[in-house]
Amino acid sequence: MQHARRNKTFKALAAVALAASLVVAPLVTAGASAADPELVGTVGDIQEFSPEANSSKYWEKLTEHDSECYKSEGNSSHGKITNDGKTVTLYPYAPSWPGDHWELLVVKGGTYNNVIHHPVAGVAYASPLNGGGEQSAVSHWIVCKGKDSEKPPTVVTPALDWTNPSCAAAGVLTKSDNVEWVSKLNADGTTTWTAKPLAGTAFPQGATVEWTVPNLDKLSETLEECRPPQPPAEVTSKDTFEYDCDSKVVTITTTTTTTPYVWNGTAWVPGQSSDSSSTSERPMTADEKKDCPLPDTEIEYGSWVDGEWECGDTTVTQTREVTTTVYEYDAEGNPTAKSSVAIETQTRDLTNAEIGECPLVPGEIASSCVGDVPYLAYDVTLPEGYVADSENPVTITFVNPNGADYVAAGQPLSGSLLWPGASAGAPKMWPGWDYVGGGEYVPTTGNYAWTRDGVTVRFDVNPSYETVVEYPAASSLCANPPVVDPETPVVDPETPASVDPETPLAVTGGGVSPLVPMAGGALLLMGLAALAFVAYQRRSGVHSS
């Protein structure tokens, strides 16, 4: 949209008036040559197109009052293109706009402009003819807002009314005499009357300025008012049924078709039918209920319940109840339920934690001698199906009934463990003995002496096993420190005895199979060991004093 504003002096107005007086004859001639009674819309002054006439500023020079002009190629806030693109209709003048009235409207079409001075809102103004003699489509339109700086015009309201014709008389048209009236006979027999303000007058905003008046000639006998009475409409009805199986209700929809008679110009004939509907409800019958789908069969599964299992099992059998409910209709058409129960079974693997509740499977577990060093020799097996979390999963605990236990973690499933309180390196040590130097040892209640008189040994992975293991017998080479004869030079205990570590002397634990039987001279050795121990105690007593 283009717009501009031009304030003109009285002198400029006089010049325009003079120019208008010089060109009025050509304008009238042009309008007469381009006008056509078949044009849709109101026609003002038809002028030939010129390039400068495309500018809104061009028309500001030709307006009677100070004005501001706007150019549009389609609909805008000032008006819209109507009648399928053949006319332009302005909107009522808004109080917020500059100026106080519509000053000028220029409708461009083909090679002509339809120029209307002081156009009226609500009136459709025509586009001119094109070169082919047909009414052209609106290519663009320019509207100017004017401000009347002179004495305001007298406001008059056009009025037009008529009485309808009847079978007995023609209608009467009544028009106010304070306006200029222009009439146009339309192809359908109606007449369009348009009111234009007289000089010095103006219409109020929103005033009706155009009326379409029907043919006021006396009505023909073939017209409705003069025709025979209309026959009553034909009425038919049809019921449809909707069955709601949830609520057990039937909804009945009655569709009523009404066909009125219409006048075809010579007689009454059936016209366009119309439908209306109404609804009602009733309970379903027993047979109707039985046509409804039965509820789906319901299957309810109970929880799986483990059966009994024993250590050594890797699976457990589970059972559960399966309740199946089916439906059938009773005599009244209501669904009734019947249930049956079946037992299902399945097998599942036992978890590591469950298998871990079983004890370890023991092999040989006993004290043993490797040379003169006491060891615990053991062999345990995991319950079937249990998976350990490492290659050395065993924790071995020597259980102290009166104090802290001796714990060795990270052990393999089978092997040997140095006995608590013993050492394989220099100086050699034995549980229940202290080394005082010079190859001499003294008995003590410390250094794990509590492991010498049968000790509970527990093997833990998660499954566990425990048994009582006896310390090597006193006659064993590894049970105690070496015996020192007073006449024999003392042998430094840091020098290990020459014993083959591959042939240990073993003592079995409680409930475990025997390991290595004692040789035939065991009794003799035991006697010698006892004598040596008495001599050692005496020597130790002398040493301690």
mmCIF file of C-alpha atoms in Angstrom, residues 238-517:
data_model
loop_
_atom_site.group_PDB
_atom_site.id
_atom_site.type_symbol
_atom_site.label_atom_id
_atom_site.label_comp_id
_atom_site.label_asym_id
_atom_site.label_seq_id
_atom_site.Cartn_x
_atom_site.Cartn_y
_atom_site.Cartn_z
ATOM 1 C CA LYS A 238 -37.736 -45.207 9.755
ATOM 2 C CA ASP A 239 -36.379 -46.793 12.941
ATOM 3 C CA THR A 240 -32.776 -47.974 13.443
ATOM 4 C CA PHE A 241 -31.621 -49.926 16.485
ATOM 5 C CA GLU A 242 -28.318 -49.689 18.340
ATOM 6 C CA TYR A 243 -27.564 -52.407 20.871
ATOM 7 C CA ASP A 244 -25.291 -51.568 23.827
ATOM 8 C CA CYS A 245 -24.078 -54.856 25.241
ATOM 9 C CA ASP A 246 -22.467 -53.135 28.236
ATOM 10 C CA SER A 247 -25.595 -51.385 29.509
ATOM 11 C CA LYS A 248 -27.999 -53.971 28.006
ATOM 12 C CA VAL A 249 -29.999 -51.086 26.500
ATOM 13 C CA VAL A 250 -31.391 -50.692 22.964
ATOM 14 C CA THR A 251 -31.335 -47.157 21.571
ATOM 15 C CA ILE A 252 -33.986 -46.592 18.922
ATOM 16 C CA THR A 253 -33.368 -43.741 16.490
ATOM 17 C CA THR A 254 -36.406 -42.649 14.513
ATOM 18 C CA THR A 255 -35.573 -40.708 11.348
ATOM 19 C CA THR A 256 -38.450 -38.699 9.973
ATOM 20 C CA THR A 257 -38.245 -37.567 6.333
ATOM 21 C CA THR A 258 -40.391 -34.605 5.383
ATOM 22 C CA THR A 259 -40.924 -33.769 1.707
ATOM 23 C CA PRO A 260 -42.778 -30.474 1.150
ATOM 24 C CA TYR A 261 -44.516 -29.547 -2.073
ATOM 25 C CA VAL A 262 -43.033 -26.703 -4.076
ATOM 26 C CA TRP A 263 -44.440 -24.651 -6.892
ATOM 27 C CA ASN A 264 -42.734 -25.257 -10.204
ATOM 28 C CA GLY A 265 -44.431 -22.376 -11.900
ATOM 29 C CA THR A 266 -47.519 -24.245 -12.976
ATOM 30 C CA ALA A 267 -48.203 -26.817 -10.247
ATOM 31 C CA TRP A 268 -47.173 -28.088 -6.818
ATOM 32 C CA VAL A 269 -44.536 -30.820 -7.029
ATOM 33 C CA PRO A 270 -42.477 -32.661 -4.369
ATOM 34 C CA GLY A 271 -39.499 -30.553 -3.328
ATOM 35 C CA GLN A 272 -36.278 -31.062 -1.390
ATOM 36 C CA SER A 273 -36.656 -33.524 1.478
ATOM 37 C CA SER A 274 -35.306 -32.874 4.958
ATOM 38 C CA ASP A 275 -34.635 -35.291 7.798
ATOM 39 C CA SER A 276 -35.109 -35.006 11.545
ATOM 40 C CA SER A 277 -34.430 -37.618 14.183
ATOM 41 C CA SER A 278 -35.421 -38.560 17.714
ATOM 42 C CA THR A 279 -34.204 -41.279 20.078
ATOM 43 C CA SER A 280 -35.690 -43.536 22.740
ATOM 44 C CA GLU A 281 -34.385 -46.431 24.834
ATOM 45 C CA ARG A 282 -35.599 -49.802 26.114
ATOM 46 C CA PRO A 283 -34.030 -52.824 27.847
ATOM 47 C CA MET A 284 -32.660 -55.612 25.668
ATOM 48 C CA THR A 285 -34.592 -58.855 25.480
ATOM 49 C CA ALA A 286 -33.006 -62.170 26.491
ATOM 50 C CA ASP A 287 -32.529 -63.172 22.836
ATOM 51 C CA GLU A 288 -30.938 -59.806 22.069
ATOM 52 C CA LYS A 289 -28.544 -60.216 25.002
ATOM 53 C CA LYS A 290 -27.481 -63.590 23.625
ATOM 54 C CA ASP A 291 -26.417 -61.901 20.384
ATOM 55 C CA CYS A 292 -23.825 -59.941 22.349
ATOM 56 C CA PRO A 293 -20.280 -61.344 22.538
ATOM 57 C CA LEU A 294 -19.509 -63.293 25.670
ATOM 58 C CA PRO A 295 -16.693 -62.001 27.892
ATOM 59 C CA ASP A 296 -13.274 -63.286 26.896
ATOM 60 C CA THR A 297 -12.017 -66.412 28.557
ATOM 61 C CA GLU A 298 -9.974 -65.398 31.607
ATOM 62 C CA ILE A 299 -6.801 -67.234 32.546
ATOM 63 C CA GLU A 300 -5.294 -66.429 35.928
ATOM 64 C CA TYR A 301 -1.819 -67.681 36.701
ATOM 65 C CA GLY A 302 -0.740 -68.263 40.275
ATOM 66 C CA SER A 303 2.794 -67.747 41.504
ATOM 67 C CA TRP A 304 5.413 -70.412 40.885
ATOM 68 C CA VAL A 305 6.167 -72.417 44.042
ATOM 69 C CA ASP A 306 9.461 -74.272 44.424
ATOM 70 C CA GLY A 307 9.408 -77.931 45.279
ATOM 71 C CA GLU A 308 11.922 -79.577 47.544
ATOM 72 C CA TRP A 309 15.523 -80.013 46.442
ATOM 73 C CA GLU A 310 18.644 -81.521 47.994
ATOM 74 C CA CYS A 311 22.286 -80.627 48.021
ATOM 75 C CA GLY A 312 23.779 -81.990 44.831
ATOM 76 C CA ASP A 313 20.740 -80.864 42.772
ATOM 77 C CA THR A 314 21.240 -78.125 40.183
ATOM 78 C CA THR A 315 17.562 -77.621 39.327
ATOM 79 C CA VAL A 316 14.266 -77.465 41.195
ATOM 80 C CA THR A 317 10.754 -78.287 40.000
ATOM 81 C CA GLN A 318 8.169 -75.512 40.355
ATOM 82 C CA THR A 319 4.369 -75.727 40.315
ATOM 83 C CA ARG A 320 1.617 -73.180 39.966
ATOM 84 C CA GLU A 321 -2.167 -73.099 39.667
ATOM 85 C CA VAL A 322 -3.790 -71.970 36.418
ATOM 86 C CA THR A 323 -7.439 -70.943 36.827
ATOM 87 C CA THR A 324 -9.437 -70.804 33.560
ATOM 88 C CA THR A 325 -12.807 -69.029 33.582
ATOM 89 C CA VAL A 326 -15.201 -69.387 30.610
ATOM 90 C CA TYR A 327 -18.597 -67.761 30.155
ATOM 91 C CA GLU A 328 -21.958 -68.930 28.797
ATOM 92 C CA TYR A 329 -25.448 -67.419 28.732
ATOM 93 C CA ASP A 330 -28.184 -68.370 31.171
ATOM 94 C CA ALA A 331 -31.863 -68.454 30.248
ATOM 95 C CA GLU A 332 -32.227 -64.693 30.801
ATOM 96 C CA GLY A 333 -29.336 -63.884 28.492
ATOM 97 C CA ASN A 334 -26.860 -63.000 31.241
ATOM 98 C CA PRO A 335 -23.293 -64.347 31.008
ATOM 99 C CA THR A 336 -22.337 -66.740 33.817
ATOM 100 C CA ALA A 337 -18.811 -67.835 34.698
ATOM 101 C CA LYS A 338 -17.463 -71.372 35.090
ATOM 102 C CA SER A 339 -13.939 -71.903 36.366
ATOM 103 C CA SER A 340 -11.522 -74.833 36.341
ATOM 104 C CA VAL A 341 -8.087 -75.191 37.929
ATOM 105 C CA ALA A 342 -5.053 -76.971 36.446
ATOM 106 C CA ILE A 343 -1.538 -77.430 37.807
ATOM 107 C CA GLU A 344 1.450 -76.471 35.667
ATOM 108 C CA THR A 345 5.034 -77.481 36.331
ATOM 109 C CA GLN A 346 8.398 -76.256 35.125
ATOM 110 C CA THR A 347 12.023 -76.733 36.024
ATOM 111 C CA ARG A 348 14.386 -73.882 36.799
ATOM 112 C CA ASP A 349 18.091 -73.757 37.561
ATOM 113 C CA LEU A 350 19.075 -73.234 41.171
ATOM 114 C CA THR A 351 20.844 -69.942 41.763
ATOM 115 C CA ASN A 352 24.417 -69.700 42.946
ATOM 116 C CA ALA A 353 23.144 -68.342 46.272
ATOM 117 C CA GLU A 354 20.818 -71.321 46.710
ATOM 118 C CA ILE A 355 23.515 -73.866 45.879
ATOM 119 C CA GLY A 356 25.751 -71.922 48.275
ATOM 120 C CA GLU A 357 23.497 -73.010 51.122
ATOM 121 C CA CYS A 358 24.933 -76.528 50.744
ATOM 122 C CA PRO A 359 28.233 -77.408 52.428
ATOM 123 C CA LEU A 360 31.496 -77.911 50.629
ATOM 124 C CA VAL A 361 32.250 -81.514 49.765
ATOM 125 C CA PRO A 362 35.292 -82.576 51.812
ATOM 126 C CA GLY A 363 38.134 -84.699 50.576
ATOM 127 C CA GLU A 364 41.166 -85.528 52.704
ATOM 128 C CA ILE A 365 41.763 -82.937 55.415
ATOM 129 C CA ALA A 366 44.621 -83.531 57.888
ATOM 130 C CA SER A 367 47.731 -82.147 59.492
ATOM 131 C CA SER A 368 50.921 -83.163 57.751
ATOM 132 C CA CYS A 369 54.672 -82.827 58.051
ATOM 133 C CA VAL A 370 56.859 -81.523 55.288
ATOM 134 C CA GLY A 371 60.219 -82.243 56.738
ATOM 135 C CA ASP A 372 60.102 -80.766 60.244
ATOM 136 C CA VAL A 373 57.466 -78.188 59.377
ATOM 137 C CA PRO A 374 53.745 -78.815 60.239
ATOM 138 C CA TYR A 375 51.141 -78.075 57.561
ATOM 139 C CA LEU A 376 47.413 -78.403 57.094
ATOM 140 C CA ALA A 377 46.784 -80.524 53.997
ATOM 141 C CA TYR A 378 43.247 -80.249 52.604
ATOM 142 C CA ASP A 379 41.024 -80.908 49.630
ATOM 143 C CA VAL A 380 37.442 -79.556 49.317
ATOM 144 C CA THR A 381 35.051 -79.545 46.348
ATOM 145 C CA LEU A 382 32.325 -77.011 45.542
ATOM 146 C CA PRO A 383 28.747 -78.267 45.540
ATOM 147 C CA GLU A 384 27.650 -79.297 42.051
ATOM 148 C CA GLY A 385 26.552 -76.322 40.040
ATOM 149 C CA TYR A 386 28.127 -73.673 42.276
ATOM 150 C CA VAL A 387 30.405 -71.201 40.473
ATOM 151 C CA ALA A 388 33.134 -69.556 42.543
ATOM 152 C CA ASP A 389 34.048 -65.927 41.893
ATOM 153 C CA SER A 390 37.809 -66.541 41.741
ATOM 154 C CA GLU A 391 40.398 -69.265 41.327
ATOM 155 C CA ASN A 392 41.296 -69.067 45.043
ATOM 156 C CA PRO A 393 37.932 -68.686 46.726
ATOM 157 C CA VAL A 394 38.558 -70.534 49.984
ATOM 158 C CA THR A 395 38.922 -68.847 53.360
ATOM 159 C CA ILE A 396 40.415 -71.208 56.000
ATOM 160 C CA THR A 397 39.693 -70.393 59.626
ATOM 161 C CA PHE A 398 41.310 -72.068 62.643
ATOM 162 C CA VAL A 399 38.592 -71.489 65.245
ATOM 163 C CA ASN A 400 39.896 -70.292 68.624
ATOM 164 C CA PRO A 401 37.315 -71.156 71.290
ATOM 165 C CA ASN A 402 38.717 -68.537 73.664
ATOM 166 C CA GLY A 403 40.025 -65.738 71.511
ATOM 167 C CA ALA A 404 40.809 -64.476 68.057
ATOM 168 C CA ASP A 405 40.672 -66.975 65.178
ATOM 169 C CA TYR A 406 43.464 -67.576 62.712
ATOM 170 C CA VAL A 407 42.154 -66.744 59.203
ATOM 171 C CA ALA A 408 43.849 -67.382 55.845
ATOM 172 C CA ALA A 409 41.860 -66.029 52.890
ATOM 173 C CA GLY A 410 42.378 -66.459 49.133
ATOM 174 C CA GLN A 411 43.270 -70.153 49.208
ATOM 175 C CA PRO A 412 42.711 -72.711 46.436
ATOM 176 C CA LEU A 413 40.222 -75.544 46.723
ATOM 177 C CA SER A 414 43.007 -78.001 47.513
ATOM 178 C CA GLY A 415 46.557 -77.628 48.763
ATOM 179 C CA SER A 416 48.485 -77.161 52.006
ATOM 180 C CA LEU A 417 48.688 -74.309 54.492
ATOM 181 C CA LEU A 418 51.504 -73.657 56.963
ATOM 182 C CA TRP A 419 50.185 -74.465 60.429
ATOM 183 C CA PRO A 420 49.494 -71.390 62.588
ATOM 184 C CA GLY A 421 52.564 -70.576 64.718
ATOM 185 C CA ALA A 422 54.911 -72.593 62.489
ATOM 186 C CA SER A 423 57.539 -71.263 60.093
ATOM 187 C CA ALA A 424 59.385 -72.972 57.281
ATOM 188 C CA GLY A 425 62.273 -70.482 57.291
ATOM 189 C CA ALA A 426 64.929 -69.644 59.861
ATOM 190 C CA PRO A 427 64.408 -69.623 62.714
ATOM 191 C CA LYS A 428 62.032 -72.573 62.531
ATOM 192 C CA MET A 429 58.968 -72.243 64.760
ATOM 193 C CA TRP A 430 56.291 -74.536 66.119
ATOM 194 C CA PRO A 431 52.952 -73.638 67.734
ATOM 195 C CA GLY A 432 53.133 -73.483 71.535
ATOM 196 C CA TRP A 433 56.894 -72.813 71.503
ATOM 197 C CA ASP A 434 59.065 -69.698 71.706
ATOM 198 C CA TYR A 435 62.593 -69.535 70.357
ATOM 199 C CA VAL A 436 64.966 -68.010 72.903
ATOM 200 C CA GLY A 437 68.149 -68.189 70.814
ATOM 201 C CA GLY A 438 71.128 -70.463 70.752
ATOM 202 C CA GLY A 439 69.013 -73.258 69.398
ATOM 203 C CA GLU A 440 66.874 -73.288 72.518
ATOM 204 C CA TYR A 441 63.040 -73.275 72.673
ATOM 205 C CA VAL A 442 60.710 -72.958 75.642
ATOM 206 C CA PRO A 443 57.050 -73.948 75.871
ATOM 207 C CA THR A 444 54.471 -71.097 75.802
ATOM 208 C CA THR A 445 50.723 -70.727 75.973
ATOM 209 C CA GLY A 446 51.039 -68.231 73.118
ATOM 210 C CA ASN A 447 52.099 -68.705 69.479
ATOM 211 C CA TYR A 448 48.861 -70.528 68.673
ATOM 212 C CA ALA A 449 49.365 -73.198 71.356
ATOM 213 C CA TRP A 450 45.577 -73.642 71.278
ATOM 214 C CA THR A 451 45.839 -75.340 67.862
ATOM 215 C CA ARG A 452 47.837 -78.307 69.203
ATOM 216 C CA ASP A 453 45.013 -80.126 70.983
ATOM 217 C CA GLY A 454 42.500 -80.748 68.219
ATOM 218 C CA VAL A 455 41.287 -77.594 66.489
ATOM 219 C CA THR A 456 38.136 -76.851 64.517
ATOM 220 C CA VAL A 457 39.042 -75.786 60.989
ATOM 221 C CA ARG A 458 36.343 -74.145 58.840
ATOM 222 C CA PHE A 459 36.511 -73.843 55.060
ATOM 223 C CA ASP A 460 34.340 -71.065 53.600
ATOM 224 C CA VAL A 461 33.480 -70.130 49.993
ATOM 225 C CA ASN A 462 29.829 -69.372 50.540
ATOM 226 C CA PRO A 463 29.100 -72.981 51.002
ATOM 227 C CA SER A 464 31.244 -74.027 53.953
ATOM 228 C CA TYR A 465 32.549 -77.073 55.765
ATOM 229 C CA GLU A 466 34.254 -77.533 59.101
ATOM 230 C CA THR A 467 35.989 -80.413 60.850
ATOM 231 C CA VAL A 468 38.339 -81.035 63.792
ATOM 232 C CA VAL A 469 41.946 -81.530 62.752
ATOM 233 C CA GLU A 470 44.525 -83.009 65.107
ATOM 234 C CA TYR A 471 47.974 -81.471 65.326
ATOM 235 C CA PRO A 472 50.722 -83.930 64.343
ATOM 236 C CA ALA A 473 51.397 -86.457 67.105
ATOM 237 C CA ALA A 474 54.197 -85.650 69.545
ATOM 238 C CA SER A 475 56.220 -88.417 67.964
ATOM 239 C CA SER A 476 56.064 -86.713 64.573
ATOM 240 C CA LEU A 477 59.203 -85.115 63.258
ATOM 241 C CA CYS A 478 57.397 -81.767 62.810
ATOM 242 C CA ALA A 479 55.401 -81.693 66.065
ATOM 243 C CA ASN A 480 58.009 -79.949 68.270
ATOM 244 C CA PRO A 481 61.440 -78.370 68.174
ATOM 245 C CA PRO A 482 64.344 -80.825 67.862
ATOM 246 C CA VAL A 483 65.536 -82.544 71.083
ATOM 247 C CA VAL A 484 69.052 -81.523 72.183
ATOM 248 C CA ASP A 485 71.233 -84.033 74.070
ATOM 249 C CA PRO A 486 73.446 -82.322 76.718
ATOM 250 C CA GLU A 487 76.448 -84.230 75.402
ATOM 251 C CA THR A 488 75.641 -83.344 71.787
ATOM 252 C CA PRO A 489 76.569 -80.008 70.230
ATOM 253 C CA VAL A 490 73.566 -77.798 69.669
ATOM 254 C CA VAL A 491 72.326 -77.651 66.086
ATOM 255 C CA ASP A 492 71.273 -74.160 65.047
ATOM 256 C CA PRO A 493 67.509 -74.296 64.259
ATOM 257 C CA GLU A 494 68.165 -71.932 61.420
ATOM 258 C CA THR A 495 69.656 -74.905 59.592
ATOM 259 C CA PRO A 496 66.664 -76.929 58.389
ATOM 260 C CA ALA A 497 66.669 -80.665 58.909
ATOM 261 C CA SER A 498 67.257 -82.756 55.857
ATOM 262 C CA VAL A 499 63.731 -83.985 55.160
ATOM 263 C CA ASP A 500 62.126 -84.668 51.827
ATOM 264 C CA PRO A 501 59.202 -82.162 51.539
ATOM 265 C CA GLU A 502 57.507 -84.418 49.036
ATOM 266 C CA THR A 503 56.883 -87.154 51.660
ATOM 267 C CA PRO A 504 55.117 -85.366 54.538
ATOM 268 C CA LEU A 505 53.989 -87.207 57.630
ATOM 269 C CA ALA A 506 50.212 -86.716 58.019
ATOM 270 C CA VAL A 507 47.696 -86.843 60.862
ATOM 271 C CA THR A 508 44.005 -87.050 59.861
ATOM 272 C CA GLY A 509 41.238 -84.785 61.084
ATOM 273 C CA GLY A 510 37.940 -85.798 62.587
ATOM 274 C CA GLY A 511 35.773 -87.769 60.236
ATOM 275 C CA VAL A 512 38.466 -87.837 57.481
ATOM 276 C CA SER A 513 40.132 -90.957 56.076
ATOM 277 C CA PRO A 514 43.693 -91.722 57.360
ATOM 278 C CA LEU A 515 46.600 -90.457 55.330
ATOM 279 C CA VAL A 516 49.936 -92.174 55.882
ATOM 280 C CA PRO A 517 50.352 -95.011 58.418
#
